[in-house]
Amino acid sequence: MTEPTTRPSRLLERTQILGALASKWQDAVRGNGSVVLVTGEAGIGKTSVVRAFRESLGAVRILSGACDDLQTARAFGPLRDAAAASCGPLEDALASGAGEEVFDGALTELRTQPPTLLIVEDLHWSDDATLDVLAFLARRIDSVAAMVLVTIRDGGAAPGHPLHRWLGSLAGLPVQRIVLPSLSAGAVAELADQTDWDAATLHELTGGNPFYVTEALAAPPDDAVPATVADAVLARVRQLDSTSIDAVERLSVVPTLVEFELADVLLGDRIDHLTSAEDSGIVQVRSDGIAFRHELARRAVEASLSGLRRRTLHRNVIGALGAMPRPDLARLVHHGLAANDSITVIRFAARAGRESAAVGSHRQALAHFEAALRYADTLSTVDLARLLDDYAWELYNAHRFSDAVDVGERAVARYLDVGDPVLLGEARVRLSRHYYMIGDTRRAVETSRAALEGLEQTSSLGATAYAATSHGAVLALAGDTDEAAPILDRALQLATESERVDLIELCLNYQSLVRRDVDQDGRIALLRKSLALALEHGHHEHAARAYTNLGEILYRSAKFDELDVCLRSALRFTAERGFGSHAFNLEVHQALLRIRRGDWQAGEDALAAIIDRAEDPGMLRVYSVPTYARLLARKNPDTDLAATLLGAWHTAVEQGSLLALSFAGPALAEYAWISGRADLAAMVFEQWQSVCDRPGAGPVWGEVLRYCTRAGVDIGAAALDDIPERWAAGLQGDAAAAVAQWETIGDPYERALELVEAGTPEQTREALSILDGLGAAAAAAAVRRQLKTHGMQVVPRGPHSSTKAHPAGLTARQADVLDLVAQGLTNAEIADRLFLSVRTVDHHVSSILGKLGVSTRRDAGAVARSMAAVP
């Protein structure tokens, strides 16, 4: 049997990639920083490329860290590694234990000694907190003399892993993605030269994966050809002497990196025997410790161990880590689980969960709590109650609202056995939130009331303020505004007396929903004050709530420019801090804004994606489902959406919240008009009469009335006092004023519907042109039926025949606009030529760009000429 030959690894077919990295580094040196993602399959050579790039730079400042393949990732794991080498502001921020300080600490670290290269390897194993910091840096690095180099394994993150959302958040930022390809047959042949391997066979077996190729070359080809990486790795390991194999096996149970201090304890005198393993390329000695050259190799060795041997080695690691001055809790839990060591898991898992939650790594906190619950029967009643309560809150953060209710109820039951009224009351406050999130407002109110009544009997002023704030908030959200108002007033007083700024922020937030002495601008002012306080004091979840409610009020107030600014800030804020449920709300409002402004396709795509990825949306579906169905109802005359919209409506009525009724009511009323179902509109009108006097309901009430009248409902002498002019004008028959209002606001759809009411043939044609351009086929059909009913003899036919004939699916009017765009006319000149408003032309141009799949007018003109749409 031919002995395997140990060959030094050579970096082939990576020159262009190293050149791209060098170019980005030069940009960073000049003060134009960026983030570079090096991605590819396992074993493709990401680490080798990073190593070669580092070596090419010479003496520059490099901070380096890696994510570990722990069952639950370490909070800020790679940043801790990087900070250890600098002893700078990042290390100070991490040592403080305040997660929020790490954001500024990381940015300051990069700015302190420019230029700086920050390397984070294996981000697919990252914790949530690290992703948040990297997103923060990505948004600010363009003016920093630094480069952030990240490696990510393709397929390394499971569906639903925060890495996917993190990658999506980088759109539009100074980020370059470099995908490492497999080696060509020629490169594999070069590596296999002067070996006993057949190059073609080797390439076929390995697919050109550099790691597979290297490992296969190190094994004898006349042995069974390795079918897996494990076979290749173990063939190499078996060539070592027994003491070296023992050392390699001891290291194999520690993911990614074994620090020298830990290696000394685990290996003792055996550490000297790692030289042969290093020489053969199995392990490598780095500046910060010892690691397998490839993580896949480590896994292969660990998997080869017997169960008893593996358990023993994990227990050795537990002993070594536990003896350190500041043991890493996440690593202790990982090895405790692997060793089935109940004592270690019980001792550290809950603490690790709370530590992770405190710095924003909620997914890791959830996993730690789940690990601790494996041994629930060993815990005291009070410890189990606390664990269940914490676990329920992390389930809520994970959007597992139904599970949060189940676990929260178990926590409350245990606290009843404990007999501590303060702990019981605070757990009931949190359970009330869980009930609300599944849409059970009745139990949410009952539970928050029980919490308040119980805590009022204690001497804890802070806990009572907490319960009063929660109860007032739930009542406000449920629509019981008159009951909520005095409770929130009292909660604000208690919060002030107990110096609970966090509760003051929430009181101001929810007072915006219940106060009758303020108008919409006053509500916005309350929310901005709540937001400012939360940001000032670092209460980020409360800031996220303020952003969410502020977005809703701005949307109802049709302050779309302000809403746009708010959403941009809010979505960035929630993305950086991992507030998923708040981001859900904000993303729906962003889709709504796009729809209002006429970009229906973008709105539809966004809503479809939001609905598709939400596994347990709970009450959040009151935003997304009726909004999505409403848009589809406008567009598709042949789609029956009655069941969907009626389901959303009945859910809203059952919940009784103004929020739910505000989305489901207008959606069903509009569908009633489009489909000719006056009975449905009458049902909406009757229900809304009972809630229209709630604080802040005026804008939605006006929308409901407008669509009910279009559907043929006699609204009688419905009060219009609190209804905004944009709706009141149309209800009072002043179509010209309504058209002007929607023109100013920038909503082409509502403007078109009011143009129809204006009644002149020119305005009618313009209205139908707008509707056809939007793709509002069903709404346009309803308008045409209405016009025929009123005796209009000549009604424009709609887009079907013309769009069918046009190669890009443009209407005749859109084709006219495209013709003039291709000739170089501005929108104002086109409007003058075609006797349209500039805003109508704006919308046509936007729609044309979308249908042509281009982003500029110049590209649209080029496409038009290629289709012979212009001479």
Short mmCIF file of C-alpha atoms in Angstrom, two decimals, residues 35-402:
data_model
loop_
_atom_site.label_atom_id
_atom_site.label_comp_id
_atom_site.label_asym_id
_atom_site.label_seq_id
_atom_site.Cartn_x
_atom_site.Cartn_y
_atom_site.Cartn_z
CA VAL A 35 -17.71 45.10 4.80
CA VAL A 36 -16.59 42.15 2.67
CA LEU A 37 -18.36 38.80 2.86
CA VAL A 38 -16.38 35.77 1.73
CA THR A 39 -18.84 32.94 1.22
CA GLY A 40 -18.83 29.41 -0.07
CA GLU A 41 -19.50 25.81 0.84
CA ALA A 42 -17.76 24.02 3.70
CA GLY A 43 -14.15 23.35 2.82
CA ILE A 44 -14.07 25.73 -0.13
CA GLY A 45 -11.10 27.59 1.32
CA LYS A 46 -12.54 30.65 3.04
CA THR A 47 -10.08 30.46 5.91
CA SER A 48 -7.17 29.89 3.51
CA VAL A 49 -8.11 32.99 1.52
CA VAL A 50 -8.36 35.06 4.68
CA ARG A 51 -5.00 33.72 5.87
CA ALA A 52 -3.31 34.53 2.57
CA PHE A 53 -4.83 38.01 2.56
CA ARG A 54 -3.59 38.65 6.10
CA GLU A 55 -0.10 37.56 5.18
CA SER A 56 -0.11 39.84 2.12
CA LEU A 57 -0.78 42.93 4.22
CA GLY A 58 2.35 42.78 6.32
CA ALA A 59 2.46 44.80 9.54
CA VAL A 60 -1.05 46.23 9.82
CA ARG A 61 -3.48 46.29 12.72
CA ILE A 62 -5.63 43.17 12.60
CA LEU A 63 -8.33 42.14 15.07
CA SER A 64 -9.57 38.61 14.56
CA GLY A 65 -12.23 36.39 16.05
CA ALA A 66 -14.35 33.40 15.12
CA CYS A 67 -17.82 32.12 15.95
CA ASP A 68 -17.91 28.75 17.68
CA ASP A 69 -20.05 25.77 16.80
CA LEU A 70 -21.61 25.57 20.25
CA GLN A 71 -25.08 24.22 20.85
CA THR A 72 -25.82 27.74 22.02
CA ALA A 73 -23.48 30.43 20.73
CA ARG A 74 -21.49 32.68 23.05
CA ALA A 75 -22.84 36.22 23.24
CA PHE A 76 -20.37 38.48 21.37
CA GLY A 77 -18.09 35.44 20.96
CA PRO A 78 -15.94 36.58 18.01
CA LEU A 79 -15.84 40.16 19.28
CA ARG A 80 -14.46 38.94 22.59
CA ASP A 81 -11.73 37.08 20.71
CA ALA A 82 -10.90 40.17 18.68
CA ALA A 83 -10.97 42.50 21.69
CA ALA A 84 -8.57 40.34 23.69
CA ALA A 85 -5.74 41.27 21.35
CA SER A 86 -6.37 45.02 21.51
CA CYS A 87 -7.04 45.89 25.16
CA GLY A 88 -9.02 48.84 23.82
CA PRO A 89 -12.51 50.33 23.95
CA LEU A 90 -14.17 47.17 22.64
CA GLU A 91 -12.72 45.07 25.44
CA ASP A 92 -13.81 47.71 27.97
CA ALA A 93 -17.35 47.71 26.56
CA LEU A 94 -17.57 43.93 26.68
CA ALA A 95 -16.25 43.86 30.23
CA SER A 96 -18.92 46.33 31.36
CA GLY A 97 -21.65 43.74 30.74
CA ALA A 98 -23.87 46.36 29.11
CA GLY A 99 -24.74 45.05 25.67
CA GLU A 100 -25.59 48.46 24.24
CA GLU A 101 -22.12 49.83 25.01
CA VAL A 102 -20.60 47.22 22.71
CA PHE A 103 -22.03 49.01 19.64
CA ASP A 104 -20.13 52.22 20.30
CA GLY A 105 -17.15 50.30 21.67
CA ALA A 106 -16.77 48.37 18.41
CA LEU A 107 -17.02 51.50 16.28
CA THR A 108 -14.55 53.37 18.48
CA GLU A 109 -12.19 50.39 18.29
CA LEU A 110 -12.09 50.63 14.51
CA ARG A 111 -11.53 54.36 14.61
CA THR A 112 -8.84 54.36 17.32
CA GLN A 113 -5.82 53.19 15.34
CA PRO A 114 -6.60 53.37 11.63
CA PRO A 115 -6.41 51.53 9.39
CA THR A 116 -7.82 48.39 11.05
CA LEU A 117 -8.84 45.03 9.64
CA LEU A 118 -11.53 43.23 11.68
CA ILE A 119 -11.94 39.56 10.75
CA VAL A 120 -14.97 37.54 11.87
CA GLU A 121 -14.91 33.93 10.71
CA ASP A 122 -17.81 31.46 10.50
CA LEU A 123 -20.62 33.96 10.97
CA HIS A 124 -23.15 31.20 10.29
CA TRP A 125 -22.57 30.14 13.91
CA SER A 126 -22.99 33.65 15.24
CA ASP A 127 -25.06 34.77 18.16
CA ASP A 128 -27.73 37.43 17.71
CA ALA A 129 -25.80 40.12 19.58
CA THR A 130 -22.78 39.84 17.28
CA LEU A 131 -25.01 40.16 14.21
CA ASP A 132 -26.54 43.30 15.68
CA VAL A 133 -23.12 44.89 16.21
CA LEU A 134 -21.93 44.00 12.71
CA ALA A 135 -25.12 45.49 11.23
CA PHE A 136 -24.43 48.63 13.26
CA LEU A 137 -20.87 48.81 11.91
CA ALA A 138 -21.98 48.18 8.32
CA ARG A 139 -24.22 51.23 8.43
CA ARG A 140 -21.37 53.49 9.58
CA ILE A 141 -18.19 52.05 8.12
CA ASP A 142 -18.16 53.99 4.85
CA SER A 143 -16.44 56.91 6.59
CA VAL A 144 -14.09 54.79 8.74
CA ALA A 145 -10.56 53.71 7.83
CA ALA A 146 -11.35 50.07 8.46
CA MET A 147 -12.41 46.90 6.72
CA VAL A 148 -14.63 44.18 8.20
CA LEU A 149 -13.93 40.80 6.61
CA VAL A 150 -16.50 38.09 7.31
CA THR A 151 -16.64 34.45 6.27
CA ILE A 152 -19.93 32.61 5.93
CA ARG A 153 -20.55 28.99 5.04
CA ASP A 154 -23.23 28.40 2.42
CA GLY A 155 -26.07 26.49 4.06
CA GLY A 156 -24.46 26.88 7.46
CA ALA A 157 -27.42 28.77 8.88
CA ALA A 158 -30.73 26.94 9.18
CA PRO A 159 -33.97 28.47 7.82
CA GLY A 160 -35.16 31.12 10.25
CA HIS A 161 -31.62 31.83 11.53
CA PRO A 162 -31.14 35.60 12.10
CA LEU A 163 -28.21 35.53 9.65
CA HIS A 164 -30.67 35.56 6.74
CA ARG A 165 -32.38 38.72 7.96
CA TRP A 166 -28.94 40.23 8.70
CA LEU A 167 -27.84 39.63 5.12
CA GLY A 168 -31.04 41.24 3.85
CA SER A 169 -30.42 44.30 6.03
CA LEU A 170 -27.15 45.01 4.19
CA ALA A 171 -28.87 46.08 0.96
CA GLY A 172 -27.64 49.49 -0.14
CA LEU A 173 -24.69 49.50 2.28
CA PRO A 174 -20.95 49.42 1.41
CA VAL A 175 -20.85 45.62 1.37
CA GLN A 176 -19.18 43.37 -1.20
CA ARG A 177 -19.90 39.66 -1.40
CA ILE A 178 -17.20 37.36 -2.77
CA VAL A 179 -18.28 33.81 -3.56
CA LEU A 180 -15.45 31.29 -3.67
CA PRO A 181 -15.84 28.83 -6.56
CA SER A 182 -14.74 25.21 -6.60
CA LEU A 183 -11.40 24.36 -8.15
CA SER A 184 -11.36 23.57 -11.83
CA ALA A 185 -10.24 20.20 -13.19
CA GLY A 186 -6.97 21.86 -14.18
CA ALA A 187 -6.30 23.10 -10.67
CA VAL A 188 -7.04 19.70 -9.18
CA ALA A 189 -4.69 18.12 -11.75
CA GLU A 190 -1.94 20.55 -10.66
CA LEU A 191 -2.44 19.57 -7.02
CA ALA A 192 -2.45 15.88 -7.90
CA ASP A 193 0.73 16.11 -9.98
CA GLN A 194 3.44 13.66 -8.89
CA THR A 195 0.99 11.68 -6.72
CA ASP A 196 -0.55 8.28 -7.29
CA TRP A 197 -3.97 9.86 -7.83
CA ASP A 198 -5.76 10.01 -11.17
CA ALA A 199 -6.61 13.71 -11.50
CA ALA A 200 -9.92 13.17 -13.33
CA THR A 201 -11.09 10.66 -10.75
CA LEU A 202 -10.02 12.94 -7.92
CA HIS A 203 -11.92 15.90 -9.39
CA GLU A 204 -15.01 13.78 -9.90
CA LEU A 205 -14.93 12.45 -6.35
CA THR A 206 -14.29 15.79 -4.66
CA GLY A 207 -16.20 18.16 -6.92
CA GLY A 208 -13.19 20.50 -6.74
CA ASN A 209 -13.68 21.26 -3.05
CA PRO A 210 -10.18 22.27 -1.85
CA PHE A 211 -10.56 20.62 1.54
CA TYR A 212 -11.79 17.36 0.07
CA VAL A 213 -9.00 17.45 -2.49
CA THR A 214 -6.30 18.13 0.10
CA GLU A 215 -7.57 15.45 2.47
CA ALA A 216 -7.89 12.88 -0.28
CA LEU A 217 -4.36 13.60 -1.52
CA ALA A 218 -3.04 13.01 1.99
CA ALA A 219 -4.60 9.52 2.07
CA PRO A 220 -3.37 6.58 0.01
CA PRO A 221 -5.34 6.33 -3.23
CA ASP A 222 -5.22 2.53 -3.20
CA ASP A 223 -7.19 2.57 0.08
CA ALA A 224 -10.92 2.92 -0.20
CA VAL A 225 -11.41 6.35 -1.76
CA PRO A 226 -12.88 8.59 0.97
CA ALA A 227 -16.61 8.90 0.44
CA THR A 228 -16.84 11.51 3.17
CA VAL A 229 -14.52 13.99 4.73
CA ALA A 230 -14.45 11.85 7.85
CA ASP A 231 -12.82 9.01 5.98
CA ALA A 232 -10.06 11.30 4.69
CA VAL A 233 -9.48 12.96 8.05
CA LEU A 234 -9.39 9.73 10.01
CA ALA A 235 -6.98 8.16 7.51
CA ARG A 236 -4.56 10.96 8.30
CA VAL A 237 -5.13 10.86 12.07
CA ARG A 238 -4.44 7.13 12.21
CA GLN A 239 -0.91 7.75 10.95
CA LEU A 240 -0.01 9.57 14.15
CA ASP A 241 1.49 7.86 17.20
CA SER A 242 -0.91 6.84 19.95
CA THR A 243 -0.08 9.78 22.24
CA SER A 244 -0.64 12.27 19.43
CA ILE A 245 -3.94 10.61 18.54
CA ASP A 246 -5.00 10.86 22.17
CA ALA A 247 -4.16 14.59 22.18
CA VAL A 248 -6.06 15.18 18.95
CA GLU A 249 -9.10 13.36 20.32
CA ARG A 250 -9.04 15.40 23.53
CA LEU A 251 -9.08 18.61 21.49
CA SER A 252 -11.78 17.35 19.12
CA VAL A 253 -14.63 17.84 21.59
CA VAL A 254 -13.94 21.60 21.82
CA PRO A 255 -15.52 23.48 18.89
CA THR A 256 -13.35 25.78 16.77
CA LEU A 257 -10.56 26.92 19.08
CA VAL A 258 -8.82 25.70 22.21
CA GLU A 259 -7.11 28.55 23.99
CA PHE A 260 -3.58 27.80 25.20
CA GLU A 261 -4.66 28.02 28.83
CA LEU A 262 -7.40 25.45 28.23
CA ALA A 263 -5.12 23.26 26.10
CA ASP A 264 -2.52 23.13 28.88
CA VAL A 265 -5.14 21.79 31.30
CA LEU A 266 -6.69 19.32 28.85
CA LEU A 267 -3.44 17.94 27.44
CA GLY A 268 -0.77 18.40 30.07
CA ASP A 269 2.46 16.89 28.77
CA ARG A 270 0.67 15.61 25.69
CA ILE A 271 0.69 19.09 24.19
CA ASP A 272 4.22 18.49 22.92
CA HIS A 273 2.92 15.56 20.89
CA LEU A 274 0.72 17.85 18.81
CA THR A 275 3.75 18.72 16.71
CA SER A 276 3.20 15.74 14.44
CA ALA A 277 -0.50 16.63 14.10
CA GLU A 278 0.49 20.17 13.20
CA ASP A 279 3.08 19.00 10.69
CA SER A 280 0.52 16.75 8.99
CA GLY A 281 -1.96 19.61 8.71
CA ILE A 282 -4.57 18.24 11.11
CA VAL A 283 -4.29 21.07 13.61
CA GLN A 284 -2.76 24.51 13.46
CA VAL A 285 -1.24 26.68 16.12
CA ARG A 286 -2.56 30.23 16.03
CA SER A 287 -1.69 33.27 18.04
CA ASP A 288 -4.71 32.75 20.26
CA GLY A 289 -4.70 28.99 20.63
CA ILE A 290 -4.85 25.62 18.87
CA ALA A 291 -7.50 24.66 16.33
CA PHE A 292 -8.17 21.98 13.77
CA ARG A 293 -7.21 23.17 10.33
CA HIS A 294 -10.80 22.60 9.29
CA GLU A 295 -13.84 22.40 11.50
CA LEU A 296 -15.03 19.47 9.43
CA ALA A 297 -11.92 17.58 10.48
CA ARG A 298 -12.64 18.21 14.14
CA ARG A 299 -16.18 16.94 13.73
CA ALA A 300 -14.95 13.84 11.98
CA VAL A 301 -12.59 13.00 14.83
CA GLU A 302 -15.20 13.69 17.52
CA ALA A 303 -17.76 11.54 15.69
CA SER A 304 -15.29 8.63 15.64
CA LEU A 305 -15.09 8.48 19.45
CA SER A 306 -17.01 5.92 21.44
CA GLY A 307 -19.86 7.28 23.52
CA LEU A 308 -18.08 6.67 26.79
CA ARG A 309 -14.82 8.24 25.55
CA ARG A 310 -16.67 11.30 24.22
CA ARG A 311 -18.52 11.79 27.52
CA THR A 312 -15.30 11.55 29.50
CA LEU A 313 -13.56 14.14 27.33
CA HIS A 314 -16.46 16.56 27.58
CA ARG A 315 -16.40 16.21 31.37
CA ASN A 316 -12.68 17.00 31.30
CA VAL A 317 -13.46 20.23 29.47
CA ILE A 318 -16.17 21.10 32.01
CA GLY A 319 -13.64 20.70 34.82
CA ALA A 320 -11.07 22.84 33.06
CA LEU A 321 -13.52 25.62 32.16
CA GLY A 322 -15.08 25.60 35.62
CA ALA A 323 -11.70 26.20 37.23
CA MET A 324 -11.14 29.40 35.25
CA PRO A 325 -11.74 32.76 36.99
CA ARG A 326 -14.52 33.84 34.59
CA PRO A 327 -15.85 30.69 32.91
CA ASP A 328 -17.82 31.06 29.69
CA LEU A 329 -21.33 29.91 30.63
CA ALA A 330 -22.38 29.06 27.08
CA ARG A 331 -19.42 26.72 26.64
CA LEU A 332 -20.07 25.06 29.98
CA VAL A 333 -23.68 24.39 28.97
CA HIS A 334 -22.56 23.02 25.58
CA HIS A 335 -20.21 20.51 27.17
CA GLY A 336 -22.68 19.74 29.94
CA LEU A 337 -25.29 18.75 27.39
CA ALA A 338 -22.79 16.73 25.37
CA ALA A 339 -21.70 14.86 28.51
CA ASN A 340 -25.26 14.46 29.76
CA ASP A 341 -24.02 16.19 32.91
CA SER A 342 -27.19 17.29 34.63
CA ILE A 343 -25.37 19.08 37.45
CA THR A 344 -23.51 21.37 35.02
CA VAL A 345 -26.60 22.10 32.95
CA ILE A 346 -28.73 22.83 36.01
CA ARG A 347 -26.02 25.06 37.48
CA PHE A 348 -25.27 27.16 34.41
CA ALA A 349 -28.00 26.96 31.73
CA ALA A 350 -30.50 29.38 33.28
CA ARG A 351 -27.72 31.84 34.13
CA ALA A 352 -26.41 31.61 30.58
CA GLY A 353 -29.91 32.26 29.27
CA ARG A 354 -30.34 35.40 31.33
CA GLU A 355 -26.87 36.60 30.39
CA SER A 356 -27.67 36.12 26.69
CA ALA A 357 -31.04 37.85 26.98
CA ALA A 358 -29.46 40.83 28.73
CA VAL A 359 -27.23 41.56 25.74
CA GLY A 360 -29.90 40.89 23.09
CA SER A 361 -29.01 37.32 22.07
CA HIS A 362 -32.57 36.10 22.42
CA ARG A 363 -32.24 32.98 20.28
CA GLN A 364 -29.35 31.79 22.43
CA ALA A 365 -31.28 32.63 25.60
CA LEU A 366 -34.16 30.50 24.37
CA ALA A 367 -31.86 27.52 23.77
CA HIS A 368 -30.27 27.85 27.20
CA PHE A 369 -33.64 27.94 28.93
CA GLU A 370 -34.76 24.89 26.98
CA ALA A 371 -31.61 23.09 28.10
CA ALA A 372 -32.29 23.97 31.74
CA LEU A 373 -35.86 22.72 31.46
CA ARG A 374 -34.62 19.22 30.63
CA TYR A 375 -33.92 18.93 34.33
CA ALA A 376 -36.97 20.81 35.58
CA ASP A 377 -37.82 18.10 38.10
CA THR A 378 -34.61 18.87 40.03
CA LEU A 379 -35.39 22.55 40.56
CA SER A 380 -37.06 24.19 43.52
CA THR A 381 -40.54 25.57 42.94
CA VAL A 382 -39.38 29.18 42.90
CA ASP A 383 -36.44 28.44 40.57
CA LEU A 384 -38.70 26.53 38.19
CA ALA A 385 -41.27 29.34 38.24
CA ARG A 386 -38.60 31.90 37.38
CA LEU A 387 -37.17 29.69 34.64
CA LEU A 388 -40.60 29.16 33.08
CA ASP A 389 -41.34 32.89 33.26
CA ASP A 390 -38.04 33.76 31.56
CA TYR A 391 -38.53 31.02 28.98
CA ALA A 392 -42.03 32.27 28.16
CA TRP A 393 -40.67 35.76 27.54
CA GLU A 394 -38.05 34.44 25.13
CA LEU A 395 -40.74 32.42 23.34
CA TYR A 396 -42.59 35.71 22.93
CA ASN A 397 -39.45 37.33 21.52
CA ALA A 398 -39.15 34.39 19.13
CA HIS A 399 -42.73 34.97 17.85
CA ARG A 400 -43.87 31.68 19.37
CA PHE A 401 -46.83 33.37 20.98
CA SER A 402 -48.97 30.28 21.57
#
